[in-house]
Amino acid sequence: MRAILYVILWIFSVVLLGLTAARIHYTTHLDPLDPLNDGQSFYDPIVAELLVCSILAIVWSPLVYVCTFMIPLLQNYLSALFWRSYGLLWCMIHMIHGRREYKFLSLVWHELLGLAILWLLWLVGAAVATSIWPNLPSFCSQYNACRVLTAMVAFSWLGWITVTALVVTTLLYATANSSWADPAHGHWTREGSNPRMSEYSQYSVHA
């Protein structure tokens, strides 16, 4: 579920990046005869803020997606494939796995901290943009600049909703598993009185 939400957030962020870039290009290259702002070039600070939000989300989403979901799956696959025949290779993978799990972005609370920052930035951007340009389709939908603003506001809210869903699902996962300081990939099981182990480590023990 979280992996799908990160993909959706990335898509919405790319669209928002294009819309905010188009708006900034338009307002900073106004024709002298353009009725907007008497033809004087300018830029909207909140549009720049949304541009930053989209860039941060574009970088954050694949980073967390790879570190949290793809690398553990690849490690589990390689462990099962090479353990019996290539013990040395498995040992190297296991060492990398152990180092990676305790780096920044590897723990659940790291992910939640990043999501909280994104959540606040997206909320501010969407709320301020909505207050500046409310009900645009009702009176200026015939203009391309107005349609760009309408789409920009819509995707800013869609992005915020997606980040909210990510925060909620991650909080539910962390609360249900008491895993605030555990690796964010979620490949963890409890076995008796043993410390929490990853599926990767568990497989190697019982192989």
CSV table of C-alpha atoms in Angstrom, one decimal:
chain,number,residue,atom,x,y,z
A,1,MET,CA,0.0,0.0,0.0
A,2,ARG,CA,2.7,2.5,1.0
A,3,ALA,CA,4.7,1.6,-2.1
A,4,ILE,CA,1.7,2.4,-4.4
A,5,LEU,CA,1.1,5.7,-2.5
A,6,TYR,CA,4.7,6.7,-3.1
A,7,VAL,CA,4.3,6.0,-6.9
A,8,ILE,CA,1.1,8.1,-6.9
A,9,LEU,CA,2.8,11.0,-5.0
A,10,TRP,CA,5.7,11.0,-7.5
A,11,ILE,CA,3.3,11.2,-10.4
A,12,PHE,CA,1.3,14.0,-8.9
A,13,SER,CA,4.5,15.8,-8.0
A,14,VAL,CA,5.8,15.6,-11.6
A,15,VAL,CA,2.5,17.1,-12.9
A,16,LEU,CA,2.6,19.9,-10.3
A,17,LEU,CA,6.2,20.6,-11.2
A,18,GLY,CA,5.1,21.1,-14.8
A,19,LEU,CA,2.2,23.3,-13.9
A,20,THR,CA,4.1,25.5,-11.5
A,21,ALA,CA,7.0,25.9,-13.9
A,22,ALA,CA,4.5,26.9,-16.6
A,23,ARG,CA,2.9,29.5,-14.3
A,24,ILE,CA,6.3,31.0,-13.3
A,25,HIS,CA,7.4,31.1,-16.9
A,26,TYR,CA,4.2,32.9,-17.9
A,27,THR,CA,4.3,35.5,-15.1
A,28,THR,CA,8.0,36.3,-15.5
A,29,HIS,CA,7.7,36.7,-19.3
A,30,LEU,CA,4.5,38.8,-19.6
A,31,ASP,CA,3.8,40.6,-22.8
A,32,PRO,CA,3.7,44.4,-22.3
A,33,LEU,CA,0.1,44.3,-23.6
A,34,ASP,CA,-1.0,41.5,-21.3
A,35,PRO,CA,-3.8,42.8,-19.0
A,36,LEU,CA,-2.4,40.8,-16.1
A,37,ASN,CA,-0.5,43.1,-13.7
A,38,ASP,CA,-0.5,45.8,-16.5
A,39,GLY,CA,2.0,43.7,-18.4
A,40,GLN,CA,4.7,43.9,-15.7
A,41,SER,CA,6.5,40.6,-15.1
A,42,PHE,CA,6.3,39.2,-11.6
A,43,TYR,CA,6.1,35.8,-9.9
A,44,ASP,CA,3.8,34.4,-7.2
A,45,PRO,CA,5.7,33.3,-4.1
A,46,ILE,CA,3.2,30.6,-3.3
A,47,VAL,CA,3.7,29.1,-6.8
A,48,ALA,CA,7.5,29.0,-6.1
A,49,GLU,CA,6.7,27.3,-2.8
A,50,LEU,CA,4.6,24.6,-4.6
A,51,LEU,CA,7.4,24.2,-7.1
A,52,VAL,CA,9.8,23.4,-4.2
A,53,CYS,CA,7.2,21.0,-2.7
A,54,SER,CA,7.0,19.1,-6.0
A,55,ILE,CA,10.8,18.9,-6.3
A,56,LEU,CA,11.2,17.7,-2.8
A,57,ALA,CA,8.5,15.0,-3.3
A,58,ILE,CA,10.0,14.0,-6.6
A,59,VAL,CA,13.3,13.4,-4.9
A,60,TRP,CA,11.9,11.9,-1.7
A,61,SER,CA,9.5,9.4,-3.2
A,62,PRO,CA,11.9,7.3,-5.2
A,63,LEU,CA,14.6,7.6,-2.5
A,64,VAL,CA,12.3,6.1,0.2
A,65,TYR,CA,10.7,3.7,-2.3
A,66,VAL,CA,14.1,2.2,-3.2
A,67,CYS,CA,15.6,2.2,0.3
A,68,THR,CA,12.4,0.9,1.9
A,69,PHE,CA,10.9,-1.5,-0.5
A,70,MET,CA,13.2,-2.4,-3.4
A,71,ILE,CA,16.6,-3.0,-1.7
A,72,PRO,CA,15.2,-5.4,1.0
A,73,LEU,CA,13.3,-7.4,-1.7
A,74,LEU,CA,16.5,-7.6,-3.8
A,75,GLN,CA,18.5,-8.7,-0.8
A,76,ASN,CA,16.0,-11.4,0.2
A,77,TYR,CA,16.0,-12.7,-3.4
A,78,LEU,CA,19.7,-12.8,-3.7
A,79,SER,CA,20.0,-14.5,-0.3
A,80,ALA,CA,17.6,-17.3,-1.3
A,81,LEU,CA,19.3,-17.7,-4.6
A,82,PHE,CA,23.0,-17.7,-3.6
A,83,TRP,CA,23.1,-18.8,0.0
A,84,ARG,CA,23.9,-22.4,-0.5
A,85,SER,CA,26.3,-22.0,-3.4
A,86,TYR,CA,27.8,-18.6,-2.8
A,87,GLY,CA,28.3,-18.2,1.0
A,88,LEU,CA,30.9,-15.4,0.6
A,89,LEU,CA,28.6,-13.3,-1.6
A,90,TRP,CA,25.8,-13.8,0.9
A,91,CYS,CA,28.0,-12.6,3.7
A,92,MET,CA,28.8,-9.4,1.7
A,93,ILE,CA,25.1,-8.8,1.0
A,94,HIS,CA,24.3,-9.3,4.7
A,95,MET,CA,27.0,-6.8,5.8
A,96,ILE,CA,25.6,-4.2,3.4
A,97,HIS,CA,22.1,-5.0,4.6
A,98,GLY,CA,23.2,-4.4,8.2
A,99,ARG,CA,24.9,-1.1,7.5
A,100,ARG,CA,22.1,0.2,5.4
A,101,GLU,CA,19.4,-0.5,8.0
A,102,TYR,CA,20.9,1.9,10.5
A,103,LYS,CA,21.6,4.8,8.2
A,104,PHE,CA,19.5,7.8,7.7
A,105,LEU,CA,16.1,7.1,6.0
A,106,SER,CA,16.2,3.5,7.1
A,107,LEU,CA,14.1,3.7,10.2
A,108,VAL,CA,10.4,4.2,10.5
A,109,TRP,CA,10.7,7.5,12.4
A,110,HIS,CA,13.0,8.8,9.8
A,111,GLU,CA,10.4,8.3,7.2
A,112,LEU,CA,7.7,9.8,9.3
A,113,LEU,CA,9.8,12.9,10.0
A,114,GLY,CA,10.3,13.5,6.2
A,115,LEU,CA,6.6,12.9,5.6
A,116,ALA,CA,5.6,15.3,8.3
A,117,ILE,CA,7.8,18.1,6.7
A,118,LEU,CA,6.3,17.3,3.3
A,119,TRP,CA,2.8,17.3,4.7
A,120,LEU,CA,3.2,20.7,6.2
A,121,LEU,CA,4.7,22.2,3.1
A,122,TRP,CA,2.0,20.8,0.8
A,123,LEU,CA,-0.8,21.9,3.2
A,124,VAL,CA,0.5,25.5,3.3
A,125,GLY,CA,1.0,25.6,-0.5
A,126,ALA,CA,-2.5,24.2,-1.3
A,127,ALA,CA,-4.3,26.3,1.3
A,128,VAL,CA,-2.7,29.6,0.4
A,129,ALA,CA,-3.1,28.9,-3.4
A,130,THR,CA,-6.8,28.1,-2.8
A,131,SER,CA,-7.3,31.3,-0.8
A,132,ILE,CA,-5.7,33.4,-3.6
A,133,TRP,CA,-7.5,31.7,-6.5
A,134,PRO,CA,-10.8,30.4,-5.3
A,135,ASN,CA,-13.5,29.3,-7.8
A,136,LEU,CA,-11.4,30.0,-10.9
A,137,PRO,CA,-13.4,27.8,-13.3
A,138,SER,CA,-16.6,29.8,-12.6
A,139,PHE,CA,-15.3,33.0,-14.4
A,140,CYS,CA,-12.1,32.5,-16.4
A,141,SER,CA,-11.9,28.9,-17.6
A,142,GLN,CA,-11.7,30.2,-21.2
A,143,TYR,CA,-8.1,31.4,-20.6
A,144,ASN,CA,-5.2,29.0,-20.6
A,145,ALA,CA,-3.5,30.8,-17.7
A,146,CYS,CA,-6.6,30.3,-15.6
A,147,ARG,CA,-6.8,26.6,-16.5
A,148,VAL,CA,-3.2,26.1,-15.4
A,149,LEU,CA,-3.9,27.7,-12.1
A,150,THR,CA,-7.0,25.6,-11.6
A,151,ALA,CA,-5.0,22.4,-12.3
A,152,MET,CA,-2.2,23.5,-10.1
A,153,VAL,CA,-4.5,24.1,-7.1
A,154,ALA,CA,-6.2,20.7,-7.8
A,155,PHE,CA,-2.9,18.8,-7.9
A,156,SER,CA,-1.6,20.5,-4.9
A,157,TRP,CA,-4.5,19.2,-2.9
A,158,LEU,CA,-4.2,15.7,-4.5
A,159,GLY,CA,-0.5,15.7,-3.5
A,160,TRP,CA,-1.4,16.7,0.1
A,161,ILE,CA,-4.1,14.0,0.3
A,162,THR,CA,-1.5,11.4,-0.8
A,163,VAL,CA,1.1,12.6,1.7
A,164,THR,CA,-1.7,12.4,4.4
A,165,ALA,CA,-2.5,8.8,3.4
A,166,LEU,CA,1.2,8.0,3.6
A,167,VAL,CA,1.5,9.5,7.1
A,168,VAL,CA,-1.6,7.6,8.3
A,169,THR,CA,-0.5,4.2,6.9
A,170,THR,CA,3.0,4.6,8.2
A,171,LEU,CA,1.7,5.6,11.7
A,172,LEU,CA,-0.7,2.6,11.7
A,173,TYR,CA,2.2,0.3,10.7
A,174,ALA,CA,4.5,1.7,13.4
A,175,THR,CA,1.8,1.6,16.1
A,176,ALA,CA,0.6,-1.9,15.3
A,177,ASN,CA,4.1,-3.3,15.3
A,178,SER,CA,5.7,-1.1,17.9
A,179,SER,CA,8.4,-0.5,15.3
A,180,TRP,CA,9.2,3.3,15.6
A,181,ALA,CA,12.9,2.6,15.7
A,182,ASP,CA,12.9,-0.5,13.4
A,183,PRO,CA,13.8,-0.5,9.7
A,184,ALA,CA,11.1,1.0,7.6
A,185,HIS,CA,11.0,-1.8,5.0
A,186,GLY,CA,8.8,-3.8,7.4
A,187,HIS,CA,10.4,-7.2,6.7
A,188,TRP,CA,10.5,-8.0,10.4
A,189,THR,CA,9.2,-10.9,12.5
A,190,ARG,CA,9.3,-11.8,16.1
A,191,GLU,CA,10.4,-15.3,17.0
A,192,GLY,CA,10.1,-16.3,20.7
A,193,SER,CA,12.3,-14.3,22.9
A,194,ASN,CA,14.8,-13.5,20.1
A,195,PRO,CA,15.3,-9.9,19.2
A,196,ARG,CA,13.5,-8.7,16.1
A,197,MET,CA,15.1,-10.1,13.0
A,198,SER,CA,14.6,-9.3,9.3
A,199,GLU,CA,13.2,-12.0,7.0
A,200,TYR,CA,16.6,-11.9,5.3
A,201,SER,CA,18.4,-12.7,8.5
A,202,GLN,CA,15.8,-15.3,9.5
A,203,TYR,CA,16.2,-17.1,6.3
A,204,SER,CA,19.9,-17.3,6.6
A,205,VAL,CA,19.6,-18.7,10.2
A,206,HIS,CA,17.3,-21.5,9.2
A,207,ALA,CA,18.8,-22.3,5.7
